[in-house]
Short mmCIF file of C-alpha atoms in Angstrom, two decimals:
data_model
loop_
_atom_site.label_atom_id
_atom_site.label_comp_id
_atom_site.label_asym_id
_atom_site.label_seq_id
_atom_site.Cartn_x
_atom_site.Cartn_y
_atom_site.Cartn_z
CA MET A 8 47.11 40.19 -7.84
CA ASP A 9 46.95 38.72 -4.32
CA LYS A 10 43.46 40.16 -3.90
CA GLU A 11 42.40 38.59 -7.19
CA LYS A 12 43.69 35.21 -6.00
CA GLU A 13 41.91 35.63 -2.68
CA LEU A 14 38.71 36.50 -4.53
CA ILE A 15 39.04 33.39 -6.71
CA VAL A 16 39.68 31.24 -3.64
CA ARG A 17 36.66 32.79 -1.93
CA LYS A 18 34.41 32.19 -4.94
CA ASN A 19 35.61 28.59 -5.19
CA ARG A 20 34.82 28.04 -1.51
CA GLU A 21 31.36 29.53 -1.96
CA LEU A 22 30.69 27.27 -4.93
CA SER A 23 32.03 24.25 -3.05
CA ALA A 24 29.84 25.09 -0.06
CA ILE A 25 26.71 25.32 -2.22
CA LEU A 26 27.50 22.04 -3.99
CA GLU A 27 28.26 20.25 -0.72
CA VAL A 28 25.07 21.53 0.91
CA SER A 29 23.10 20.35 -2.12
CA ARG A 30 24.74 16.93 -1.87
CA VAL A 31 24.05 16.37 1.84
CA LEU A 32 20.44 17.55 1.53
CA THR A 33 19.75 14.88 -1.09
CA ALA A 34 21.54 12.10 0.77
CA SER A 35 18.49 10.96 2.76
CA PHE A 36 15.27 12.11 4.43
CA ASP A 37 16.91 12.48 7.84
CA LEU A 38 15.91 16.07 8.64
CA GLU A 39 18.17 16.81 11.60
CA GLU A 40 21.24 14.98 10.30
CA ASN A 41 21.10 16.59 6.85
CA LEU A 42 20.57 20.11 8.18
CA ARG A 43 23.31 19.66 10.79
CA ALA A 44 25.69 18.58 8.01
CA ALA A 45 24.72 21.66 5.97
CA MET A 46 25.52 23.99 8.89
CA LYS A 47 28.84 22.21 9.41
CA ILE A 48 29.75 22.88 5.77
CA LEU A 49 29.07 26.60 6.20
CA GLY A 50 31.39 26.58 9.18
CA SER A 51 34.25 24.67 7.58
CA LEU A 52 34.23 26.33 4.15
CA LEU A 53 32.90 29.84 4.88
CA GLU A 54 33.97 30.32 8.52
CA MET A 55 30.40 30.87 9.74
CA GLN A 56 30.06 29.99 13.41
CA ARG A 57 27.12 28.55 15.34
CA GLY A 58 25.00 27.94 12.25
CA CYS A 59 21.37 27.17 13.21
CA VAL A 60 18.26 26.10 11.35
CA PHE A 61 14.99 27.21 12.97
CA LEU A 62 11.68 25.80 11.73
CA LEU A 63 8.26 27.23 12.49
CA ASP A 64 5.72 25.06 14.29
CA PRO A 65 2.39 26.17 12.73
CA LEU A 66 0.39 24.91 15.72
CA SER A 67 2.28 26.82 18.41
CA ASP A 68 3.62 29.68 16.23
CA GLU A 69 7.00 28.99 17.82
CA LEU A 70 10.40 28.82 16.17
CA ARG A 71 12.79 26.21 17.49
CA ILE A 72 16.23 24.99 16.50
CA VAL A 73 16.00 21.65 14.69
CA ALA A 74 19.68 21.46 13.72
CA ALA A 75 22.84 23.37 14.61
CA HIS A 76 26.61 23.20 14.41
CA GLY A 77 28.75 24.51 17.27
CA LEU A 78 26.02 24.45 19.95
CA THR A 79 25.56 22.03 22.83
CA LYS A 80 22.33 20.05 23.31
CA GLU A 81 21.32 22.35 26.16
CA GLU A 82 21.94 25.45 24.05
CA ILE A 83 19.84 23.97 21.24
CA LYS A 84 16.97 23.29 23.66
CA ARG A 85 16.99 26.93 24.75
CA GLY A 86 16.76 28.19 21.16
CA LYS A 87 13.03 28.98 21.00
CA TYR A 88 11.37 32.19 19.80
CA ARG A 89 7.87 33.50 19.26
CA ILE A 90 7.05 35.26 15.99
CA GLY A 91 8.36 38.83 16.28
CA GLU A 92 10.57 37.99 19.28
CA GLY A 93 14.26 38.86 18.98
CA ILE A 94 16.09 39.01 15.65
CA VAL A 95 15.04 35.48 14.68
CA GLY A 96 11.38 36.23 15.41
CA ARG A 97 11.49 39.51 13.47
CA VAL A 98 12.93 37.81 10.37
CA ILE A 99 10.14 35.22 10.38
CA LYS A 100 7.57 38.00 10.84
CA THR A 101 8.87 40.33 8.13
CA GLY A 102 10.24 37.73 5.73
CA ALA A 103 13.32 39.93 5.19
CA PRO A 104 16.96 39.01 5.98
CA MET A 105 18.76 40.89 8.75
CA PHE A 106 22.42 41.63 9.39
CA ILE A 107 23.61 42.73 12.84
CA PRO A 108 27.18 44.15 12.60
CA ASN A 109 27.85 43.81 16.33
CA ILE A 110 25.48 41.75 18.48
CA GLY A 111 26.93 43.31 21.64
CA GLU A 112 25.46 46.66 20.62
CA GLU A 113 22.03 45.37 19.51
CA PRO A 114 19.43 45.31 22.33
CA LYS A 115 17.01 43.22 20.24
CA PHE A 116 19.57 40.40 20.03
CA LEU A 117 18.46 38.14 22.91
CA ASN A 118 21.19 35.45 22.84
CA ARG A 119 18.47 33.01 23.95
CA THR A 120 20.78 30.00 23.52
CA GLY A 121 23.42 31.50 25.83
CA SER A 122 26.10 30.30 23.43
CA ARG A 123 27.96 33.62 23.15
CA PRO A 124 29.67 34.62 26.42
CA GLU A 125 31.58 37.32 24.55
CA LYS A 126 29.23 39.15 22.20
CA TYR A 127 31.32 42.14 21.15
CA GLY A 128 32.93 41.95 17.72
CA VAL A 129 30.58 39.20 16.53
CA SER A 130 28.27 39.81 13.57
CA PHE A 131 25.00 37.95 13.06
CA LEU A 132 23.25 36.97 9.82
CA CYS A 133 19.65 35.72 9.72
CA ILE A 134 17.88 34.66 6.49
CA PRO A 135 14.28 33.42 6.05
CA ILE A 136 13.70 29.94 4.64
CA GLU A 137 11.02 30.62 2.04
CA LEU A 138 9.35 28.57 -0.68
CA LYS A 139 6.69 29.98 -3.01
CA GLY A 140 5.73 32.72 -0.58
CA GLU A 141 5.54 30.39 2.44
CA ILE A 142 8.07 31.07 5.21
CA LEU A 143 9.11 27.77 6.77
CA GLY A 144 11.76 29.06 9.17
CA VAL A 145 15.13 30.83 9.25
CA ILE A 146 18.83 30.03 9.27
CA SER A 147 21.30 32.07 11.28
CA ALA A 148 25.06 32.20 11.68
CA ASP A 149 27.71 34.23 13.52
CA ARG A 150 30.55 35.85 11.64
CA ILE A 151 33.74 37.70 12.57
CA TYR A 152 34.63 39.86 9.60
CA ALA A 153 38.07 40.78 8.43
CA GLU A 154 38.97 42.20 5.04
CA GLU A 155 40.33 38.91 3.74
CA HIS A 156 37.25 36.99 4.84
CA GLY A 157 34.82 38.42 2.30
CA SER A 158 31.92 40.80 2.64
CA VAL A 159 28.41 40.78 4.10
CA ASP A 160 26.92 40.94 0.61
CA ASP A 161 28.85 37.81 -0.41
CA ASP A 162 27.61 35.93 2.67
CA LEU A 163 24.01 37.03 2.22
CA ARG A 164 24.10 35.97 -1.42
CA VAL A 165 25.41 32.50 -0.55
CA LEU A 166 23.00 32.09 2.36
CA LYS A 167 20.04 32.97 0.15
CA ILE A 168 21.03 30.15 -2.20
CA VAL A 169 21.50 27.78 0.74
CA THR A 170 18.12 28.71 2.25
CA SER A 171 16.49 28.04 -1.12
CA LEU A 172 17.99 24.53 -1.11
CA ILE A 173 16.96 24.00 2.51
CA ALA A 174 13.41 25.20 1.79
CA GLN A 175 12.99 22.62 -0.98
CA PHE A 176 14.42 19.88 1.23
CA VAL A 177 12.19 20.78 4.20
CA LYS A 178 9.08 20.75 1.99
CA LEU A 179 10.08 17.39 0.51
CA TRP A 180 10.70 16.08 4.03
CA GLU A 181 7.28 17.30 5.18
CA ASN A 182 5.62 15.54 2.23
CA TYR A 183 7.67 12.42 2.90
CA ARG A 184 6.74 12.43 6.59
CA LYS A 185 3.06 12.93 5.75
CA ALA A 186 3.17 10.05 3.27
CA GLU A 187 4.92 7.84 5.85
CA GLN A 188 2.29 8.70 8.46
CA GLU A 189 -0.48 7.89 5.99
CA ARG A 190 1.24 4.62 5.07
CA GLU A 191 1.66 3.71 8.73
CA SER A 192 -1.99 4.54 9.39
CA LEU A 193 -3.02 2.41 6.42
CA ARG A 194 -0.81 -0.45 7.61
CA SER A 195 -2.44 -0.27 11.04
CA GLN A 196 -5.89 -0.27 9.48
CA LEU A 197 -5.02 -3.23 7.27
CA LYS A 198 -3.47 -5.10 10.17
CA GLU A 199 -6.67 -4.53 12.16
CA ARG A 200 -8.92 -5.34 9.22
CA TYR A 201 -7.14 -8.60 8.52
CA SER A 202 -6.74 -9.62 12.14
CA LEU A 203 -8.18 -13.00 13.08
CA PRO A 204 -10.93 -11.64 15.39
CA ASN A 205 -12.32 -9.63 12.46
CA ILE A 206 -12.67 -12.62 10.17
CA ILE A 207 -16.25 -13.89 10.28
CA GLY A 208 -16.79 -17.57 10.94
CA GLU A 209 -17.74 -19.67 13.97
CA SER A 210 -18.15 -23.07 12.33
CA GLU A 211 -15.74 -25.79 13.39
CA LYS A 212 -14.17 -26.18 9.95
CA PHE A 213 -13.55 -22.46 9.54
CA GLN A 214 -12.16 -22.13 13.06
CA SER A 215 -9.64 -24.86 12.14
CA VAL A 216 -8.55 -22.67 9.22
CA LEU A 217 -8.06 -19.66 11.50
CA LYS A 218 -6.02 -21.74 13.96
CA ALA A 219 -3.73 -22.83 11.13
CA VAL A 220 -3.40 -19.22 9.96
CA MET A 221 -2.48 -18.12 13.48
CA LYS A 222 0.28 -20.73 13.66
CA VAL A 223 1.95 -19.93 10.33
CA ALA A 224 1.31 -16.16 10.00
CA GLY A 225 4.45 -15.23 11.91
CA THR A 226 6.72 -17.44 9.81
CA ASP A 227 8.13 -17.15 6.29
CA THR A 228 6.98 -20.60 5.27
CA THR A 229 5.31 -21.14 1.89
CA VAL A 230 1.54 -21.64 2.16
CA LEU A 231 -0.83 -23.27 -0.34
CA LEU A 232 -4.49 -22.28 0.00
CA LEU A 233 -6.97 -24.81 -1.38
CA GLY A 234 -10.69 -24.51 -1.90
CA GLU A 235 -13.48 -23.62 -4.27
CA SER A 236 -13.79 -20.19 -5.85
CA GLY A 237 -15.30 -17.61 -3.55
CA THR A 238 -14.30 -19.29 -0.27
CA GLY A 239 -12.03 -16.43 0.82
CA LYS A 240 -8.56 -17.54 -0.25
CA GLU A 241 -7.38 -13.98 -0.90
CA LEU A 242 -8.77 -12.85 2.47
CA ILE A 243 -6.65 -15.53 4.16
CA ALA A 244 -3.62 -14.60 2.02
CA ARG A 245 -3.89 -10.97 3.11
CA THR A 246 -4.31 -12.05 6.72
CA LEU A 247 -1.14 -14.15 6.52
CA HIS A 248 0.72 -11.10 5.21
CA TYR A 249 -0.64 -8.40 7.54
CA GLN A 250 -0.20 -10.56 10.64
CA SER A 251 3.43 -11.35 9.78
CA HIS A 252 6.72 -9.53 10.33
CA ARG A 253 6.53 -8.60 6.63
CA ALA A 254 3.42 -6.44 7.17
CA LYS A 255 5.39 -3.23 6.52
CA GLY A 256 6.46 -4.60 3.15
CA PRO A 257 4.28 -4.77 0.04
CA TYR A 258 1.52 -7.29 -0.58
CA VAL A 259 1.38 -8.13 -4.29
CA ALA A 260 -1.37 -10.31 -5.76
CA VAL A 261 -1.19 -11.97 -9.18
CA ASN A 262 -4.04 -13.85 -10.84
CA CYS A 263 -2.14 -16.41 -12.90
CA ALA A 264 -5.27 -17.33 -14.87
CA ALA A 265 -6.01 -13.78 -15.97
CA LEU A 266 -2.92 -13.36 -18.15
CA PRO A 267 -1.97 -15.03 -21.44
CA ASP A 268 0.85 -17.58 -21.08
CA ASN A 269 3.28 -15.44 -23.09
CA LEU A 270 2.80 -12.43 -20.79
CA LEU A 271 2.77 -14.20 -17.43
CA GLU A 272 6.57 -14.61 -17.28
CA VAL A 273 7.09 -10.89 -17.92
CA GLU A 274 4.45 -10.03 -15.32
CA LEU A 275 6.06 -12.21 -12.66
CA PHE A 276 9.75 -11.63 -13.31
CA GLY A 277 10.02 -8.41 -15.31
CA VAL A 278 11.78 -7.74 -18.59
CA GLU A 279 14.88 -5.92 -19.81
CA LYS A 280 14.68 -3.36 -22.59
CA GLY A 281 15.15 -4.99 -25.99
CA ALA A 282 14.54 -8.53 -24.73
CA PHE A 283 12.01 -9.03 -27.53
CA THR A 284 10.16 -7.02 -30.14
CA GLY A 285 8.00 -4.51 -28.33
CA ALA A 286 10.09 -4.43 -25.14
CA THR A 287 10.94 -0.75 -25.52
CA THR A 288 11.55 -0.20 -21.81
CA SER A 289 12.66 -2.25 -18.83
CA ARG A 290 9.87 -3.36 -16.52
CA THR A 291 9.90 -4.49 -12.90
CA GLY A 292 8.17 -7.82 -12.26
CA ARG A 293 5.84 -8.71 -9.42
CA PHE A 294 8.50 -10.66 -7.51
CA GLU A 295 10.69 -7.54 -7.41
CA LEU A 296 7.75 -5.35 -6.41
CA ALA A 297 7.00 -7.74 -3.55
CA GLY A 298 10.53 -7.43 -2.13
CA ARG A 299 10.56 -7.74 1.70
CA GLY A 300 6.84 -8.46 1.54
CA SER A 301 4.56 -11.21 0.27
CA ILE A 302 3.39 -12.34 -3.16
CA PHE A 303 0.04 -14.09 -3.61
CA LEU A 304 -0.12 -16.34 -6.67
CA ASP A 305 -3.81 -16.98 -7.21
CA GLU A 306 -4.86 -19.82 -9.55
CA ILE A 307 -1.36 -21.30 -9.39
CA GLY A 308 -2.63 -24.37 -11.24
CA GLU A 309 -2.96 -22.29 -14.42
CA ILE A 310 0.79 -21.59 -14.74
CA PRO A 311 2.14 -23.22 -17.93
CA LEU A 312 4.68 -26.03 -17.58
CA GLY A 313 7.47 -24.00 -19.18
CA LEU A 314 7.17 -21.30 -16.53
CA GLN A 315 6.83 -23.74 -13.64
CA ALA A 316 10.58 -24.52 -13.79
CA LYS A 317 11.46 -20.84 -13.29
CA LEU A 318 9.04 -20.55 -10.38
CA LEU A 319 10.56 -23.70 -8.85
CA ARG A 320 14.00 -22.07 -8.96
CA VAL A 321 12.67 -19.01 -7.13
CA LEU A 322 11.36 -21.25 -4.35
CA GLN A 323 14.55 -23.34 -4.20
CA GLU A 324 17.30 -20.74 -4.63
CA ARG A 325 15.43 -17.50 -3.89
CA THR A 326 16.82 -15.89 -7.05
CA PHE A 327 15.51 -15.14 -10.55
CA GLU A 328 16.36 -13.14 -13.67
CA ARG A 329 14.31 -10.72 -15.68
CA VAL A 330 13.37 -11.83 -19.19
CA GLY A 331 16.34 -10.95 -21.40
CA SER A 332 18.81 -10.53 -18.53
CA SER A 333 21.50 -12.74 -17.00
CA ARG A 334 21.71 -10.73 -13.77
CA SER A 335 20.34 -12.64 -10.80
CA ILE A 336 17.96 -10.81 -8.47
CA LYS A 337 17.44 -11.91 -4.88
CA ALA A 338 13.83 -12.86 -4.08
CA ASP A 339 13.31 -11.73 -0.49
CA VAL A 340 9.62 -12.55 -0.57
CA ARG A 341 7.12 -14.87 1.07
CA VAL A 342 5.15 -16.96 -1.43
CA ILE A 343 1.47 -17.68 -0.79
CA SER A 344 -0.37 -19.54 -3.55
CA ALA A 345 -3.94 -20.67 -4.10
CA THR A 346 -5.93 -22.90 -6.40
CA ASN A 347 -9.36 -24.45 -6.77
CA LYS A 348 -7.86 -27.38 -8.66
CA ASN A 349 -6.72 -30.76 -7.37
CA LEU A 350 -3.01 -30.25 -7.96
CA LEU A 351 -2.12 -33.89 -7.27
CA GLU A 352 -4.51 -34.89 -10.04
CA GLU A 353 -2.88 -32.25 -12.26
CA VAL A 354 0.51 -33.82 -11.44
CA LYS A 355 -0.77 -37.27 -12.46
CA GLN A 356 -2.07 -35.87 -15.74
CA GLY A 357 1.27 -34.21 -16.47
CA ASN A 358 -0.07 -30.67 -16.23
CA PHE A 359 1.84 -29.70 -13.08
CA ARG A 360 5.39 -30.44 -11.93
CA GLU A 361 5.55 -32.74 -8.94
CA ASP A 362 8.67 -31.05 -7.51
CA LEU A 363 6.95 -27.66 -7.71
CA TYR A 364 3.85 -29.07 -6.04
CA TRP A 365 5.85 -30.22 -3.02
CA ARG A 366 7.66 -26.87 -2.83
CA LEU A 367 4.34 -25.04 -2.76
CA ASN A 368 2.63 -27.51 -0.46
CA VAL A 369 4.77 -26.87 2.64
CA VAL A 370 1.72 -25.79 4.66
CA PRO A 371 -1.59 -26.53 2.90
CA ILE A 372 -4.71 -24.83 4.26
CA VAL A 373 -8.06 -26.08 2.95
CA LEU A 374 -10.88 -23.53 3.03
CA PRO A 375 -14.33 -25.08 3.43
CA SER A 376 -17.14 -24.22 1.05
CA LEU A 377 -20.04 -22.21 2.42
CA ARG A 378 -22.34 -25.25 2.26
CA GLU A 379 -19.90 -26.92 4.70
CA ARG A 380 -20.21 -24.01 7.15
CA LYS A 381 -23.91 -23.17 7.04
CA ARG A 382 -23.70 -22.04 10.64
CA ASP A 383 -21.79 -19.01 9.36
CA VAL A 384 -24.39 -17.97 6.76
CA PRO A 385 -26.47 -15.77 9.15
CA LEU A 386 -23.28 -14.11 10.44
CA LEU A 387 -22.04 -13.36 6.94
CA LEU A 388 -25.50 -12.25 5.84
CA ASN A 389 -25.77 -9.73 8.68
CA TYR A 390 -22.22 -8.50 8.02
CA TYR A 391 -22.93 -7.81 4.35
CA LEU A 392 -26.35 -6.32 5.10
CA ASP A 393 -24.70 -3.85 7.46
CA LYS A 394 -21.91 -3.12 4.99
CA PHE A 395 -24.16 -2.45 2.00
CA ASN A 396 -26.74 -0.56 4.05
CA LYS A 397 -23.95 1.87 4.94
CA THR A 398 -22.69 1.96 1.36
CA TYR A 399 -26.09 2.74 -0.15
CA ASN A 400 -27.53 4.66 2.81
CA LYS A 401 -30.35 2.20 3.47
CA GLN A 402 -31.78 0.32 6.46
CA VAL A 403 -32.81 -2.97 4.89
CA ARG A 404 -33.46 -5.99 7.13
CA ILE A 405 -34.23 -9.61 6.32
CA SER A 406 -37.24 -11.64 7.44
CA GLU A 407 -36.94 -14.97 9.28
CA ASP A 408 -38.41 -16.86 6.31
CA ALA A 409 -35.92 -15.27 3.91
CA LEU A 410 -33.09 -16.01 6.35
CA SER A 411 -34.13 -19.68 6.36
CA ILE A 412 -33.88 -19.77 2.57
CA PHE A 413 -30.42 -18.17 2.71
CA SER A 414 -29.32 -20.81 5.23
CA GLU A 415 -30.66 -23.74 3.17
CA TYR A 416 -29.23 -22.65 -0.18
CA SER A 417 -26.12 -24.52 -1.37
CA TRP A 418 -24.19 -21.37 -2.41
CA PRO A 419 -22.16 -22.76 -5.35
CA GLY A 420 -20.35 -19.42 -5.56
CA ASN A 421 -19.66 -19.48 -1.82
CA VAL A 422 -19.10 -16.25 0.15
CA ARG A 423 -18.57 -14.21 -3.00
CA GLU A 424 -22.00 -15.23 -4.32
CA LEU A 425 -23.62 -14.47 -0.96
CA ALA A 426 -22.04 -11.00 -0.84
CA ASN A 427 -23.11 -10.21 -4.41
CA THR A 428 -26.65 -11.45 -3.72
CA VAL A 429 -26.99 -9.26 -0.62
CA GLU A 430 -25.63 -6.21 -2.43
CA ARG A 431 -28.04 -6.74 -5.32
CA LEU A 432 -30.99 -7.11 -2.91
CA VAL A 433 -30.08 -3.96 -0.96
CA ILE A 434 -29.79 -1.96 -4.18
CA MET A 435 -32.95 -3.24 -5.83
CA THR A 436 -35.42 -3.55 -2.95
CA GLU A 437 -37.82 -0.72 -2.20
CA LYS A 438 -38.92 -2.26 1.10
CA ASP A 439 -37.40 -2.17 4.56
CA VAL A 440 -37.63 -5.94 5.05
CA ILE A 441 -36.51 -8.53 2.50
CA ALA A 442 -39.14 -11.26 2.24
CA PRO A 443 -38.96 -14.63 0.42
CA GLU A 444 -40.72 -13.20 -2.63
CA ASP A 445 -37.87 -10.67 -3.00
CA LEU A 446 -35.20 -13.36 -3.33
CA PRO A 447 -33.79 -14.64 -6.62
CA PHE A 448 -35.59 -17.84 -7.60
CA ASN A 449 -32.40 -19.93 -7.63
CA LEU A 450 -31.88 -19.38 -3.89
CA ALA A 451 -34.65 -21.78 -2.80
CA SER A 452 -34.31 -25.54 -3.03
CA ALA A 453 -37.23 -27.60 -4.32
CA ASP A 454 -38.14 -28.69 -0.79
CA THR A 455 -38.03 -25.11 0.45
CA ARG A 456 -40.25 -23.95 -2.39
CA ILE A 457 -42.86 -26.60 -1.55
CA SER A 458 -42.77 -25.77 2.17
CA MET A 459 -43.09 -22.07 1.45
CA LYS A 460 -45.95 -22.45 -1.04
CA GLY A 461 -48.98 -20.54 0.13
CA LYS A 462 -46.84 -18.03 2.03
CA SER A 463 -45.62 -16.29 -1.06
CA CYS A 464 -46.66 -15.94 -4.65
CA PHE A 465 -42.97 -16.07 -5.50
CA TYR A 466 -42.98 -19.88 -5.55
CA GLU A 467 -46.19 -20.36 -7.52
CA GLU A 468 -46.62 -21.09 -11.20
CA HIS A 469 -43.02 -22.05 -11.94
CA THR A 470 -42.96 -24.70 -14.67
CA LEU A 471 -40.44 -27.47 -15.29
CA GLY A 472 -38.94 -25.20 -17.92
CA HIS A 473 -38.25 -22.61 -15.24
CA GLU A 474 -36.55 -25.28 -13.13
CA VAL A 475 -34.32 -26.38 -16.00
CA GLN A 476 -33.39 -22.81 -16.89
CA ASN A 477 -32.61 -22.05 -13.27
CA LEU A 478 -30.33 -25.08 -13.00
CA GLU A 479 -28.57 -24.12 -16.23
CA ARG A 480 -28.12 -20.53 -15.03
CA GLU A 481 -26.71 -21.76 -11.71
CA ARG A 482 -24.28 -24.10 -13.50
CA ILE A 483 -23.06 -21.27 -15.75
CA ILE A 484 -22.49 -18.98 -12.77
CA ARG A 485 -20.55 -21.72 -10.98
CA ALA A 486 -18.37 -22.37 -14.07
CA LEU A 487 -17.64 -18.66 -14.48
CA MET A 488 -16.62 -18.34 -10.83
CA GLU A 489 -14.45 -21.47 -10.95
CA HIS A 490 -12.57 -20.09 -13.97
CA ASN A 491 -12.20 -16.51 -12.77
CA TYR A 492 -14.80 -15.22 -15.24
CA ILE A 493 -12.61 -16.15 -18.23
CA GLN A 494 -15.37 -17.10 -20.63
CA HIS A 495 -13.49 -19.38 -23.03
CA ARG A 496 -12.30 -21.52 -20.10
CA ALA A 497 -15.76 -21.64 -18.54
CA ALA A 498 -17.23 -22.60 -21.92
CA ARG A 499 -14.71 -25.42 -22.29
CA ALA A 500 -15.63 -26.75 -18.83
CA LEU A 501 -19.34 -26.62 -19.74
CA GLY A 502 -18.78 -28.38 -23.05
CA ILE A 503 -20.12 -25.51 -25.15
CA THR A 504 -18.57 -22.87 -27.39
CA PRO A 505 -17.71 -19.36 -26.12
CA ARG A 506 -20.37 -18.01 -28.48
CA GLN A 507 -23.01 -20.31 -26.96
CA LEU A 508 -21.91 -19.26 -23.48
CA GLY A 509 -22.19 -15.59 -24.42
CA TYR A 510 -25.72 -16.19 -25.69
CA ARG A 511 -26.74 -17.86 -22.41
CA ILE A 512 -25.15 -15.13 -20.29
CA LYS A 513 -27.26 -12.60 -22.17
CA LYS A 514 -30.36 -14.81 -22.07
CA TYR A 515 -30.27 -15.31 -18.31
CA GLY A 516 -29.24 -11.73 -17.54
CA ILE A 517 -26.04 -12.79 -15.80
CA GLU A 518 -24.17 -9.60 -14.90
CA LEU A 519 -20.48 -10.50 -14.69
CA GLN A 520 -19.50 -7.29 -12.88
CA ASN A 521 -21.89 -8.18 -10.05
CA LEU A 522 -20.40 -11.65 -9.68
CA LYS A 523 -16.79 -10.53 -9.30
#
């Protein structure tokens, strides 16, 4: 009966050890701490001494101790083996567990750590850490056997289960570390990409923008970016984020004009399951997703009045609730917003809350249009030529005459229009040098066309009808850009119906995907 009780106690300890090892291995992604805790559990519950976890370095083909219980730091440092060297090396080579009844009588036991001054009477167990045929390392432990302390078979059985748990944890840790390294590499690339020296612009007005960005990037202050569509507001928003102390956090962008009013609140703040018909699951909002990072609210002027009060509370109290929930969520997020509207005028007309305007307008940064920074046109042109030449494996250049036309054009769509124009030219041209006759007709002003007449057939035989159509096409493109390519809003601004706008888009061959 006593033996039966001892067996039950032993089995309970084994089960407890397995459960505890499983618990500590899922506590975090701290490799050494979790494995050290697992070895400590084997010692306290199963009386296994000097438990070690060896992992294989695939580059050096060397096994080293990454975690141990009952060894000093110096002993751990000495625990290194080549494949096939000693008992540990043989187990990694063969993939089979080994049991040494008495290490004092085993010449292949090297005691590399020097942690066993008295070797006689000590047994040694060594089990491979294997997952799907891949051997990742081994675990080892010393044991002094007595009849009441269980059998070798019991220990090997438990250790095989433990090594299976460790193998899964090590593989998860490797994947986690790889993902972290890739994320860190991406963060570094983004930080470099959105660094001030890499932003193109030498004109005085644009340099003033960059100076303002440099001053506020390192703070958490709320920034309002103002300017026409296509001037680079999102580029500046990303720069503010990636040059701040929040760069390791997420950057979340929301186009407030692209969503229907009834969905915008859910998109920004999330929703609880059952909050309304159709809310079959809970959903995390953009403010939650941007936690410890930055949120960019583009086209902030399009937010409906009813939702403006909730946004104001986020800015004032730094808390919000999901739709259908009363639980407050902390908003640890930097808010950057942008608009191409005159918000003060919107306030006067009753379309925008004055208190929200002042909360958003802590640091306003006005981005100049491209026609206000014509000095930068050649720089931007060369940048996009180089970019799209690489993308499409071409070597297209631009002539001096064509460059003059680029510099004189008013660019109603700003930098976005310039980039799209260059990409279209690189794709469509079959020549190495872009000449004036290769340019879209709308690029040249009337004066430029007259001065260029005789140099190119491109400017000849264009009637007044062509001029009118070109102006109408240009106005439609500008309206589409100003309203984020939402056709019913662009049509309203133009004073025509969406159907009429659709007809003109088709008539003039305006390709929306090339404008975005």
